[in-house]
mmCIF file of C-alpha atoms in Angstrom:
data_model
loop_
_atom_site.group_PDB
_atom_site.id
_atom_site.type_symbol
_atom_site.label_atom_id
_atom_site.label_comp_id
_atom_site.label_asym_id
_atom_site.label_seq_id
_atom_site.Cartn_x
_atom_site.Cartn_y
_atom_site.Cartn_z
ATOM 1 C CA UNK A 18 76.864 96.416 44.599
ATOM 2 C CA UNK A 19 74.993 94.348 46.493
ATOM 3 C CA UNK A 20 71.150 94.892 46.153
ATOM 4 C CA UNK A 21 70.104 93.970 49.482
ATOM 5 C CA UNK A 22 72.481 95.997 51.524
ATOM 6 C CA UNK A 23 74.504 98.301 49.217
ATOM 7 C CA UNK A 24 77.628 96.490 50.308
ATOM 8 C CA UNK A 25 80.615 96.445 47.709
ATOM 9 C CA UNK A 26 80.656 93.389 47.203
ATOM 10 C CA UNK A 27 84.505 93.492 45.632
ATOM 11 C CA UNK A 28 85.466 94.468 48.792
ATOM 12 C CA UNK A 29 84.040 91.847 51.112
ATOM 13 C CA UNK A 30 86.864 89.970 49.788
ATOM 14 C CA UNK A 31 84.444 86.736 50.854
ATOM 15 C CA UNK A 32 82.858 85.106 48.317
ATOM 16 C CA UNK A 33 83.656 83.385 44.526
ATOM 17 C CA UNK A 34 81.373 84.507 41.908
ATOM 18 C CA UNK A 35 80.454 81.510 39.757
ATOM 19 C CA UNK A 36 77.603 83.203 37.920
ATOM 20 C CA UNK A 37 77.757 87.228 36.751
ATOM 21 C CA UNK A 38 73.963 86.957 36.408
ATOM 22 C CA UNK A 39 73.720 86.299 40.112
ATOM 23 C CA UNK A 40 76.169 88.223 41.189
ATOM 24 C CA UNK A 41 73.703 90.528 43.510
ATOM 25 C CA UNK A 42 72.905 88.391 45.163
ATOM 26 C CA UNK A 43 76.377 85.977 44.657
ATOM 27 C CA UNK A 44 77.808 87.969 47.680
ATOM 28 C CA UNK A 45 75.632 86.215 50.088
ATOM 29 C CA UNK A 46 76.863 82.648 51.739
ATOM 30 C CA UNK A 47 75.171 80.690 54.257
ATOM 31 C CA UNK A 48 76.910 79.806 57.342
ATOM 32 C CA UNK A 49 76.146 76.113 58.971
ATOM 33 C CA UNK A 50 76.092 77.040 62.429
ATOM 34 C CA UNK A 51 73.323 74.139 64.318
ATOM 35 C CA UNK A 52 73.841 75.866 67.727
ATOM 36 C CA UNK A 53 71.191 74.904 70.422
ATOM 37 C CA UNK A 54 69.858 78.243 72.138
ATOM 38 C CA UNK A 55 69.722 76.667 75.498
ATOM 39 C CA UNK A 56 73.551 74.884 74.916
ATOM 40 C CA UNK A 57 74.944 77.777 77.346
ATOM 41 C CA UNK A 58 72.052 77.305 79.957
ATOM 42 C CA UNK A 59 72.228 73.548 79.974
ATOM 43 C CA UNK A 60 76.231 73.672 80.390
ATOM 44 C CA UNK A 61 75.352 75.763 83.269
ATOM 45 C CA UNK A 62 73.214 73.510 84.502
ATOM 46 C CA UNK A 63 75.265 70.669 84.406
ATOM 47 C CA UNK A 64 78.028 72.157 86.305
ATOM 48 C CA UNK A 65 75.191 73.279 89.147
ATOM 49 C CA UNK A 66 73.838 69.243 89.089
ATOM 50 C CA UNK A 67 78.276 68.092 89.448
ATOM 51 C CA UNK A 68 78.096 70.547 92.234
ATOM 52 C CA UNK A 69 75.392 69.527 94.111
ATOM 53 C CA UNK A 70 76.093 66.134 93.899
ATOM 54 C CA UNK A 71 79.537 66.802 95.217
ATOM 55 C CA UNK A 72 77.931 68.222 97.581
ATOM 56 C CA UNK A 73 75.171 65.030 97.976
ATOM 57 C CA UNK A 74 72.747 67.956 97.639
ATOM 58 C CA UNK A 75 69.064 66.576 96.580
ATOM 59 C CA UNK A 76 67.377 69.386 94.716
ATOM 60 C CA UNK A 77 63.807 70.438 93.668
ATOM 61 C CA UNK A 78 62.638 72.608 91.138
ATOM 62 C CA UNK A 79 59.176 73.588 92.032
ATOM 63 C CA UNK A 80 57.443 75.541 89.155
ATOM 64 C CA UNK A 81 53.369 76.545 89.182
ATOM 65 C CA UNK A 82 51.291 79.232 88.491
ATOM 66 C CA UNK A 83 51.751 82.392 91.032
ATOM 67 C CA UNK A 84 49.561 81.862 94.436
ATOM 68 C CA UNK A 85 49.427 77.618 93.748
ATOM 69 C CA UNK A 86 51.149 77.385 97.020
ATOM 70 C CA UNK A 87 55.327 76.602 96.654
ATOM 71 C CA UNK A 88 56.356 78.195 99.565
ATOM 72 C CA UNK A 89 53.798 77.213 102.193
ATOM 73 C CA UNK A 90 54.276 73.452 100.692
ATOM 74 C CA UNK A 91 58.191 74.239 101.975
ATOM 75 C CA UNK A 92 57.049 75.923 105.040
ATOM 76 C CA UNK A 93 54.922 72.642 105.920
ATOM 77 C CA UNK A 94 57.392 69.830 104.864
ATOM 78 C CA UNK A 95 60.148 71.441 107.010
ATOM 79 C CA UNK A 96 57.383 71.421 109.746
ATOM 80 C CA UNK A 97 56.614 67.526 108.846
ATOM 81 C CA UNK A 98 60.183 67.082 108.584
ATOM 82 C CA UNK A 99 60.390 68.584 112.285
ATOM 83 C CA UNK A 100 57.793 66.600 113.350
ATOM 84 C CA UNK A 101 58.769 63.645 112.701
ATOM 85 C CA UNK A 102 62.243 64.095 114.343
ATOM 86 C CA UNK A 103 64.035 64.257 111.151
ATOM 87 C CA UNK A 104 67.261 65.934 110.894
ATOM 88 C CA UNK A 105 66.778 66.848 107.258
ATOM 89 C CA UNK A 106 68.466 70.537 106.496
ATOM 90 C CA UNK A 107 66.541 72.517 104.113
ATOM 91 C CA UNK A 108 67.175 75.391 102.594
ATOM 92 C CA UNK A 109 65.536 77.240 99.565
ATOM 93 C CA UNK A 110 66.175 79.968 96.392
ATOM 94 C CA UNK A 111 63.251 81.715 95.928
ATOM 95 C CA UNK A 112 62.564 83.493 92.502
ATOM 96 C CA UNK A 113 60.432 86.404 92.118
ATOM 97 C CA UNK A 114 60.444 89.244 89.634
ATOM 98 C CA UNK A 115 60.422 91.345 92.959
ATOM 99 C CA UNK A 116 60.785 91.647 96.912
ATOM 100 C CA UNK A 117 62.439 89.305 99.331
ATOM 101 C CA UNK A 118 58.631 88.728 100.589
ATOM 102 C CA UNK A 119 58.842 84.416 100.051
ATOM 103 C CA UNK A 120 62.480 84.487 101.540
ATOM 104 C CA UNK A 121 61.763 86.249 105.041
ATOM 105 C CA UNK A 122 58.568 84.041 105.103
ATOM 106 C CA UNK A 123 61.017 80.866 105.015
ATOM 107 C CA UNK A 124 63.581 82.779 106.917
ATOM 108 C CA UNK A 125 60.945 83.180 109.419
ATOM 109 C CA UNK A 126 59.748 79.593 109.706
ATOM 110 C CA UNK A 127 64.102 78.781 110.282
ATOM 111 C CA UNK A 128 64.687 77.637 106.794
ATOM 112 C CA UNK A 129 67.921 79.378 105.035
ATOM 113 C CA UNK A 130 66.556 81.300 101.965
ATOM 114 C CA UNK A 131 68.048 83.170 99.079
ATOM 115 C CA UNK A 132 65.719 85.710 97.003
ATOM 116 C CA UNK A 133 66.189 85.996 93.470
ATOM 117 C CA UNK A 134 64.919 89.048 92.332
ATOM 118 C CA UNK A 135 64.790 88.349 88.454
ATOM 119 C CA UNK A 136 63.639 91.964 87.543
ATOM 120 C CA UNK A 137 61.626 91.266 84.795
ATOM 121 C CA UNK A 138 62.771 87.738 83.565
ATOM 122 C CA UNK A 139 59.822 85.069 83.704
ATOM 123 C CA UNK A 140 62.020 82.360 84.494
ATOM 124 C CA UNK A 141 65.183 81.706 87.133
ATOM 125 C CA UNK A 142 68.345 79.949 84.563
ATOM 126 C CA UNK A 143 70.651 77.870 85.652
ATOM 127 C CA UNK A 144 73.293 81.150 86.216
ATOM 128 C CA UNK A 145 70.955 82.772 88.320
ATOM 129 C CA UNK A 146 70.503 79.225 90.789
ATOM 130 C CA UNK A 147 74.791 78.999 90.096
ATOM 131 C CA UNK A 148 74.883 82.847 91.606
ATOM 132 C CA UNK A 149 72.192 82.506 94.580
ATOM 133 C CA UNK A 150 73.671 78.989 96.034
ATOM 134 C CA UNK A 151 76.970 80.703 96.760
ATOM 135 C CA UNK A 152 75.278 82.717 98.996
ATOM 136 C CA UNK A 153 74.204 79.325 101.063
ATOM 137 C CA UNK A 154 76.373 76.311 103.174
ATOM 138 C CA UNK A 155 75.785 73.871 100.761
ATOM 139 C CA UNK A 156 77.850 71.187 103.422
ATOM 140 C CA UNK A 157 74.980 71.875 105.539
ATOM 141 C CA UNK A 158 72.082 71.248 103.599
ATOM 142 C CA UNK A 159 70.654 67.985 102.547
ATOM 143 C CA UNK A 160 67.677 69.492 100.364
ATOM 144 C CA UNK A 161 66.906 72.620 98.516
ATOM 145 C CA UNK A 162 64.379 73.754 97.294
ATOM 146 C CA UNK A 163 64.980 76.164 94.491
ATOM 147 C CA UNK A 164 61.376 77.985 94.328
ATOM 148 C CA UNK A 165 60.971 79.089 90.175
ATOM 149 C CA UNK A 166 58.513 82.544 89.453
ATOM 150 C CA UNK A 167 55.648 81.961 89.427
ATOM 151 C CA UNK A 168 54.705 81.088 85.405
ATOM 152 C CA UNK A 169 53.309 78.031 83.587
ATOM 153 C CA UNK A 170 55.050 78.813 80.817
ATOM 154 C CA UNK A 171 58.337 80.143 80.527
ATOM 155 C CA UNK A 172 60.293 78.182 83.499
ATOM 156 C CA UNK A 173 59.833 75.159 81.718
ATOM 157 C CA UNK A 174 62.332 74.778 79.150
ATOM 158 C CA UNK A 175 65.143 76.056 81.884
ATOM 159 C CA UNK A 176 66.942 73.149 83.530
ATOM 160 C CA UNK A 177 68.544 74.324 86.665
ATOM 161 C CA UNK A 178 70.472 71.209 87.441
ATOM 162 C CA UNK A 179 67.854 69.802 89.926
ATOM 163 C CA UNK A 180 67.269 66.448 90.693
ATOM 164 C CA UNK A 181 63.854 66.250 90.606
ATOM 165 C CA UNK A 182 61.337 68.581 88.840
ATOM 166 C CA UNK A 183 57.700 69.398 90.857
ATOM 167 C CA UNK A 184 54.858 70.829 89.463
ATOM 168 C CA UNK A 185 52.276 71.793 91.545
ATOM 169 C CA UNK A 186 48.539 73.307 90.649
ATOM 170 C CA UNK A 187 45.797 74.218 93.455
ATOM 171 C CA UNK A 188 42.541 72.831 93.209
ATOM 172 C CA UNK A 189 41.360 76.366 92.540
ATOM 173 C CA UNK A 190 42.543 76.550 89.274
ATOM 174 C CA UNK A 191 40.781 74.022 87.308
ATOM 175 C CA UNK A 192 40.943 70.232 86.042
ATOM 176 C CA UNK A 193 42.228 71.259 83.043
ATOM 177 C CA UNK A 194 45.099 72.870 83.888
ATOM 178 C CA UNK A 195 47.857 70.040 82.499
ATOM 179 C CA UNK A 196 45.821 70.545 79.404
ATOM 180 C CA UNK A 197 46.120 74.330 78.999
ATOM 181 C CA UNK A 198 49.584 74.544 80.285
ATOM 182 C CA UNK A 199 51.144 71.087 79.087
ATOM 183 C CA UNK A 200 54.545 72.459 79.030
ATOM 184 C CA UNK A 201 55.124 72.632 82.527
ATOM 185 C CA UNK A 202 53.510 69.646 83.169
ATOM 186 C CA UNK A 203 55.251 67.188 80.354
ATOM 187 C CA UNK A 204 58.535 67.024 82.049
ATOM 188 C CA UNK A 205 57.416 66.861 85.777
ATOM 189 C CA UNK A 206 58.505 64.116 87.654
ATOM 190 C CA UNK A 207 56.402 64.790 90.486
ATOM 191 C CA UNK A 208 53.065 66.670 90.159
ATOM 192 C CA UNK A 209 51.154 68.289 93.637
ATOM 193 C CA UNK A 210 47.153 69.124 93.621
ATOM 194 C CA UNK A 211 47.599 71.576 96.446
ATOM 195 C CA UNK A 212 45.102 73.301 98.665
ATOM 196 C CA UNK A 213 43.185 69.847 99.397
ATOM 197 C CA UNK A 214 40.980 71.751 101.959
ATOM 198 C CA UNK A 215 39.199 73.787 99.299
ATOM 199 C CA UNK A 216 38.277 71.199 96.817
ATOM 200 C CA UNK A 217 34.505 71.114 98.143
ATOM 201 C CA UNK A 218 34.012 74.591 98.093
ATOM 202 C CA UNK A 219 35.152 74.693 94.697
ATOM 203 C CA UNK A 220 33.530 71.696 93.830
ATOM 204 C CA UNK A 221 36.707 70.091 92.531
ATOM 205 C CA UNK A 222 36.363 66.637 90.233
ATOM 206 C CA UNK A 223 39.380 64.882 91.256
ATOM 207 C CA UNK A 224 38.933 62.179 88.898
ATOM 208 C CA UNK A 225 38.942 64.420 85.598
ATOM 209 C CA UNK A 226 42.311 66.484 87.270
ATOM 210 C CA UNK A 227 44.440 62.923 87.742
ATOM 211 C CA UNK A 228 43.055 61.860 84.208
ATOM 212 C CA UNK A 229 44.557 65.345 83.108
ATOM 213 C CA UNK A 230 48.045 65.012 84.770
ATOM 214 C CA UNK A 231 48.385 61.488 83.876
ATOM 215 C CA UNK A 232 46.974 62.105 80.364
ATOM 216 C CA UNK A 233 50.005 64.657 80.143
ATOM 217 C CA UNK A 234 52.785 63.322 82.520
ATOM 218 C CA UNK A 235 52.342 59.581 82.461
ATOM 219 C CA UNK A 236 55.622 59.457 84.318
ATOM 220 C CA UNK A 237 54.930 61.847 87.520
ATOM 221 C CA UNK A 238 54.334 60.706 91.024
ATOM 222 C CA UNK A 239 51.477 62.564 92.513
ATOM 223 C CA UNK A 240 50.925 63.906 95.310
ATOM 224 C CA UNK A 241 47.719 65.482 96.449
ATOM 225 C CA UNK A 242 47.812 67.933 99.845
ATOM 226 C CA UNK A 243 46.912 70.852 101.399
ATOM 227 C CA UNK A 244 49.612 72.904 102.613
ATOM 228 C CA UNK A 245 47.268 74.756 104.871
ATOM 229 C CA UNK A 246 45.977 72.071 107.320
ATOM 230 C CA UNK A 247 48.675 69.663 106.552
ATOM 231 C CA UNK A 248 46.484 67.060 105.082
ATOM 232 C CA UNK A 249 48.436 64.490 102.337
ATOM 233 C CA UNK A 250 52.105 66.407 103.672
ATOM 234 C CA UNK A 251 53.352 63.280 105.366
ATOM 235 C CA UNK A 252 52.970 60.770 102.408
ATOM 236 C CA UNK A 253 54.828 63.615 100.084
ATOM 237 C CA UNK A 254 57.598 64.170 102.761
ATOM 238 C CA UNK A 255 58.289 60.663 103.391
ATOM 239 C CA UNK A 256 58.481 60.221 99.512
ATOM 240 C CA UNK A 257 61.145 62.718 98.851
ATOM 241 C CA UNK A 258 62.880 61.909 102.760
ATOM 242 C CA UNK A 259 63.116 58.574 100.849
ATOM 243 C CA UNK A 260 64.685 60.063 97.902
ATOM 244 C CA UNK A 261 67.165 61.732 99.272
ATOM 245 C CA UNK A 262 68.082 59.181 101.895
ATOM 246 C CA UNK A 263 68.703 56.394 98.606
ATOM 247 C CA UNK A 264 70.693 58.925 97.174
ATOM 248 C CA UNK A 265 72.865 60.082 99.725
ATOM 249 C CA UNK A 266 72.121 57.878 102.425
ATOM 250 C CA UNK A 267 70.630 57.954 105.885
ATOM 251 C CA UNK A 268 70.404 61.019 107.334
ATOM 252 C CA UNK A 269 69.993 60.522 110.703
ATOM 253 C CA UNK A 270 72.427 58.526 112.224
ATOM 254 C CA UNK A 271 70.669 55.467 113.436
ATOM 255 C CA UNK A 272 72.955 55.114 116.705
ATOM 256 C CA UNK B 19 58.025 85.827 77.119
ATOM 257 C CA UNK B 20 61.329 83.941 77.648
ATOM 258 C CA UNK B 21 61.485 84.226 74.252
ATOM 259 C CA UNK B 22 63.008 87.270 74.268
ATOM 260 C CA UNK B 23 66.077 85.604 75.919
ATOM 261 C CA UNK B 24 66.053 82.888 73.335
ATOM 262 C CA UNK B 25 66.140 85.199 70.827
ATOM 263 C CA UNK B 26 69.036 87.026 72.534
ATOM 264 C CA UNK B 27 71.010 84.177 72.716
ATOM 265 C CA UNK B 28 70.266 83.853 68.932
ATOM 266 C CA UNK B 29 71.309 87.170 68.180
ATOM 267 C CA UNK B 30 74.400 86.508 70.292
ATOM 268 C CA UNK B 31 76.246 83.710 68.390
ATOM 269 C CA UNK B 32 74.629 84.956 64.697
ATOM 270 C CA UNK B 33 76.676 88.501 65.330
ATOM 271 C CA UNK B 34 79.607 86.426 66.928
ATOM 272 C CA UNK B 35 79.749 83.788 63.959
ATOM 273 C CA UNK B 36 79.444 86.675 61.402
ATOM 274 C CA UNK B 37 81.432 88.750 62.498
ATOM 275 C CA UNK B 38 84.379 85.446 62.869
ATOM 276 C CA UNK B 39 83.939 85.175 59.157
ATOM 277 C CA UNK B 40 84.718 88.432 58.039
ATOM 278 C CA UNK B 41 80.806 89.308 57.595
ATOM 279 C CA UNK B 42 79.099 92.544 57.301
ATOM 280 C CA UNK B 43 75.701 91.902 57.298
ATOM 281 C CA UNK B 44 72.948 88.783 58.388
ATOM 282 C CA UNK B 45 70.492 88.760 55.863
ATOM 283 C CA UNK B 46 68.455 85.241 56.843
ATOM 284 C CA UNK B 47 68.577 83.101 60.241
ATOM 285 C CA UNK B 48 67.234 79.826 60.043
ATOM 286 C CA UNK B 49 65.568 78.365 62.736
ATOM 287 C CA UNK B 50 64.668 75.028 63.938
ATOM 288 C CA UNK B 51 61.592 75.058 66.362
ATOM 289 C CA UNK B 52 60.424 71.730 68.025
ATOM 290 C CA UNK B 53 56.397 71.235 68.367
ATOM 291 C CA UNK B 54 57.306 70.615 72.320
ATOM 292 C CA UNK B 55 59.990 73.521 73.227
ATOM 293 C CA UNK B 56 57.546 75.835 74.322
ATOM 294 C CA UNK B 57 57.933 78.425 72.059
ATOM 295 C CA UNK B 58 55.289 80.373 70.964
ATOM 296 C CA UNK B 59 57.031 81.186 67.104
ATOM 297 C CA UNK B 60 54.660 84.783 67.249
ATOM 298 C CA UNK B 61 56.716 85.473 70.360
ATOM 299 C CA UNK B 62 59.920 84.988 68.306
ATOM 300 C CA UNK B 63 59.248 86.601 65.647
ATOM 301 C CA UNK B 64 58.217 89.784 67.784
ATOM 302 C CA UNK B 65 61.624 89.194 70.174
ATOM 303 C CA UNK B 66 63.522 89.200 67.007
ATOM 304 C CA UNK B 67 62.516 92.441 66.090
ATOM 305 C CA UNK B 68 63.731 94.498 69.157
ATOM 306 C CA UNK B 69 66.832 92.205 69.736
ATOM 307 C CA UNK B 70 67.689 93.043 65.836
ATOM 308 C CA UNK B 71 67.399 96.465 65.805
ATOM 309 C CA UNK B 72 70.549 98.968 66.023
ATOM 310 C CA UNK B 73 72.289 95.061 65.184
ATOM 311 C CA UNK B 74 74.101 94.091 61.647
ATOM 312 C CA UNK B 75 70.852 91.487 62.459
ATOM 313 C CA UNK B 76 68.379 94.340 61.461
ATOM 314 C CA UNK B 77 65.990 94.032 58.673
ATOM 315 C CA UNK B 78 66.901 90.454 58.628
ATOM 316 C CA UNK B 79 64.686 87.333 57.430
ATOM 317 C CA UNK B 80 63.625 85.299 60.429
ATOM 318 C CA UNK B 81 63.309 82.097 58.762
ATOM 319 C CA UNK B 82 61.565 79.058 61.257
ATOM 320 C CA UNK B 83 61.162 75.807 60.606
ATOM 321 C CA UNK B 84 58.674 73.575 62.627
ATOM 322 C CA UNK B 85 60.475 69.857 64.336
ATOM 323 C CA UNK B 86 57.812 67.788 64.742
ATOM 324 C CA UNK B 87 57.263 65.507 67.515
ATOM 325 C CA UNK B 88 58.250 62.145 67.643
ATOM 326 C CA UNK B 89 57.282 59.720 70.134
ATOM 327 C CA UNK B 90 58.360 55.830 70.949
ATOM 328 C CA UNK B 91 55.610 53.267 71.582
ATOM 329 C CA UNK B 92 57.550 50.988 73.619
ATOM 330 C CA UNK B 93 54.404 48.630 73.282
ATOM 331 C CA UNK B 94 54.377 49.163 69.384
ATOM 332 C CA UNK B 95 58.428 49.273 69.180
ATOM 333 C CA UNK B 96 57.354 51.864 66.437
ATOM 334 C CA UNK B 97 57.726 55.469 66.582
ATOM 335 C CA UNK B 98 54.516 57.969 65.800
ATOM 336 C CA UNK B 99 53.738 61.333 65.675
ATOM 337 C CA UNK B 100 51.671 62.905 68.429
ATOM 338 C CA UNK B 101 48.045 64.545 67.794
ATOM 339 C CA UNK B 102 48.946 66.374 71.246
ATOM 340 C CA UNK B 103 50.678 66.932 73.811
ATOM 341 C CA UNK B 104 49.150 63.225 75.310
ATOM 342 C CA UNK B 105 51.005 61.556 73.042
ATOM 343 C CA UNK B 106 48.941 58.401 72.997
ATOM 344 C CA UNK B 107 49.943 55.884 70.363
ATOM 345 C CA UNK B 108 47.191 55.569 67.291
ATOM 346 C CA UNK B 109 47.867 51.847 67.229
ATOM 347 C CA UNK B 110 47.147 50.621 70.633
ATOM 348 C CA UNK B 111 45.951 53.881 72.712
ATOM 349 C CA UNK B 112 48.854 53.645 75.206
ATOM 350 C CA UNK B 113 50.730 56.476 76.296
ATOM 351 C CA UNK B 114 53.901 57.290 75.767
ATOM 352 C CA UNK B 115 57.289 58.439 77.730
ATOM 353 C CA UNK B 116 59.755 58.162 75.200
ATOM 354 C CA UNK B 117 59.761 61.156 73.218
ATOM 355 C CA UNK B 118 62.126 61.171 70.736
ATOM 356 C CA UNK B 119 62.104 64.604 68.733
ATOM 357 C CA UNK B 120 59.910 67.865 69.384
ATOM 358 C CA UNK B 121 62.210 69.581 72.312
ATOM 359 C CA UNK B 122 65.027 71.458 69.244
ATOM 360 C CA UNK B 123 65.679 74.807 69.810
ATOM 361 C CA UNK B 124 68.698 75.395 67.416
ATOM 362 C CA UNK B 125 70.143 78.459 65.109
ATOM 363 C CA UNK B 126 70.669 76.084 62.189
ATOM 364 C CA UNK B 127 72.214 78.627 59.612
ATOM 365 C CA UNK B 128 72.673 81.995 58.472
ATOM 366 C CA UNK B 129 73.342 83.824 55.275
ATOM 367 C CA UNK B 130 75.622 86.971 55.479
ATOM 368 C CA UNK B 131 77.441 88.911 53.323
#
């Protein structure tokens, strides 16, 4: 009889015992199994990243805190986008644990958008992007956005098959914000200091916040702007127009 | 708290790789954690209990083992081990891209019976 879990261990019909002394504990064996937790998610992942490039889809994954400004940065590049006469197609997945609130927002401003309503999950997976984008005309669409909840934390170790990760923090939340919350930050390609326009009021060291991001992300591209006014929207439209142009060349047709 | 998904996917493949070997009960998982996953291992170890419960997983011994990080010094051509999450190079200061370890989140083994 087994002494952990009163199994008979004659019965389990699994196991050799080499040693009678042992035998209570003889019954148990170990199992090699080395199976990576995220293996199913990055699968997924993959096949979203083969899809969208089928597609020549550029994607973003934007992650931040809640309220650091994701989908008025959208809301403003489609308007730069507009602006400058671009016929870039946009469309976004927005991820919230509840309400359609971000998606009629973008719906509102013309931009095709598909709420995720994740419940109570922290994070959007790579299943929950594969569900929402066959609820969009990917042949129509040069960029999307795929908007992650709003978490520091927890969004991080998801890849959704995107082509390029953002991270984006406000100005009202702190220099040290890559330093309290370096997982978001260590894998960003692209980092945005949002919400340029309150950086006096809050009295806002710029210096010690790209130290931070840099000290963290050596390899992101930042970008500093305020989605409200506009300010600094241009140079980070032009930089990911440029992106997606290299990768699935010009948009516009030059004729 | 996406830990609690981790964990499910954990409890997932220990039942499914149990049970595929004839295997009453889990009485030890073995975990390998990386110092950059983003895992807090308190988080786990509370997840664990409410995905185990009701489970052949129950009353099991959540064992987890730290992966520490490793980073390249391209600069250095050596490999080091990070203070931080900076990962600055203790030879000559510069900071490094290349991270080589620290990301594992794996079920490495379990012990049934």
């Amino acid at each position: 009889m087994c002494r952990d879990c009163g199994c008979d261990r004659a019965n389990t019909g699994l196991i050799e015992v080499k040693t009678p002394i042992a035998s209570s504990v003889s019954s148990h064996r170990t199992l090699d199994i080395h199976a990576g937790l995220l293996d199913k998610n990055d699968r997924l992942a993959q096949q979203n990243r083969q899809h969208f490039q089928a597609n020549g889809l550029f994607v973003l994954n934007m992650i931040s805190a809640p309220g650091s400004g994701k989908t008025a940065t959208l809301e403003r590049m489609a308007r730069e986008a507009n602006q400058q006469n671009d016929s870039l197609q946009v469309a976004a997945i927005v991820g919230d644990l509840a309400t359609a609130n971000d998606a009629h927002r973008l719906q509102a401003s013309g931009i095709p958008a598909v709420q995720i309503a994740t419940g109570t999950a922290c994070h959007l997976d790579a299943a929950m992007v594969a569900n929402a984008i066959a609820d969009l005309d990917l042949a129509a669409i040069d960029l999307l956005t795929i908007e992650n909840v709003g978490n520091l934390v927890c969004p991080a170790a998801f890849d959704l098959g995107e082509t390029l990760r953002v991270v984006l923090m406000s100005v009202t939340e702190g220099e040290d914000k890559p330093l309290k919350y370096p997982t978001a930050f260590k894998w960003a390609d692209v980092v945005i200091v949002n919400k340029l326009d309150l950086a006096p009021a809050v009295e806002f060291d710029r210096d010690r916040a790209l130290h931070n991001i840099h000290r963290i992300a050596p390899q992101a591209e930042i970008f500093e702007l305020s989605a409200r006014t506009g300010m600094g929207v241009a140079a980070w439209t032009t930089y990911v127009r440029s992106l997606v142009s290299s990768r699935i060349g010009p948009i516009c047709n030059p004729a | 708290m996406h830990e609690v998904s981790l964990m499910e996917s954990v409890a997932d493949i220990a039942i499914a790789r149990a049970r595929a070997a004839g295997a009453r009960r889990i009485h030890q998982l073995q975990l390998d954690v990386g110092e950059f996953s983003g895992v807090v291992i308190e988080a786990l170890e509370f997840a664990f209990e409410v995905v185990a419960a009701g489970t052949i997983l129950e009353g099991a011994d959540l064992a987890i083992a730290t992966v520490p990080a490793r980073c390249f010094c391209e600069t250095c051509r050596t490999q080091f081990h990070p203070n931080d999450w900076t990962c600055e190079c203790p030879a000559c200061h510069r900071l490094s891209v290349d991270i080589r370890q620290g990301k594992t989140l794996e079920l490495a083994s379990i012990e049934v019976s």
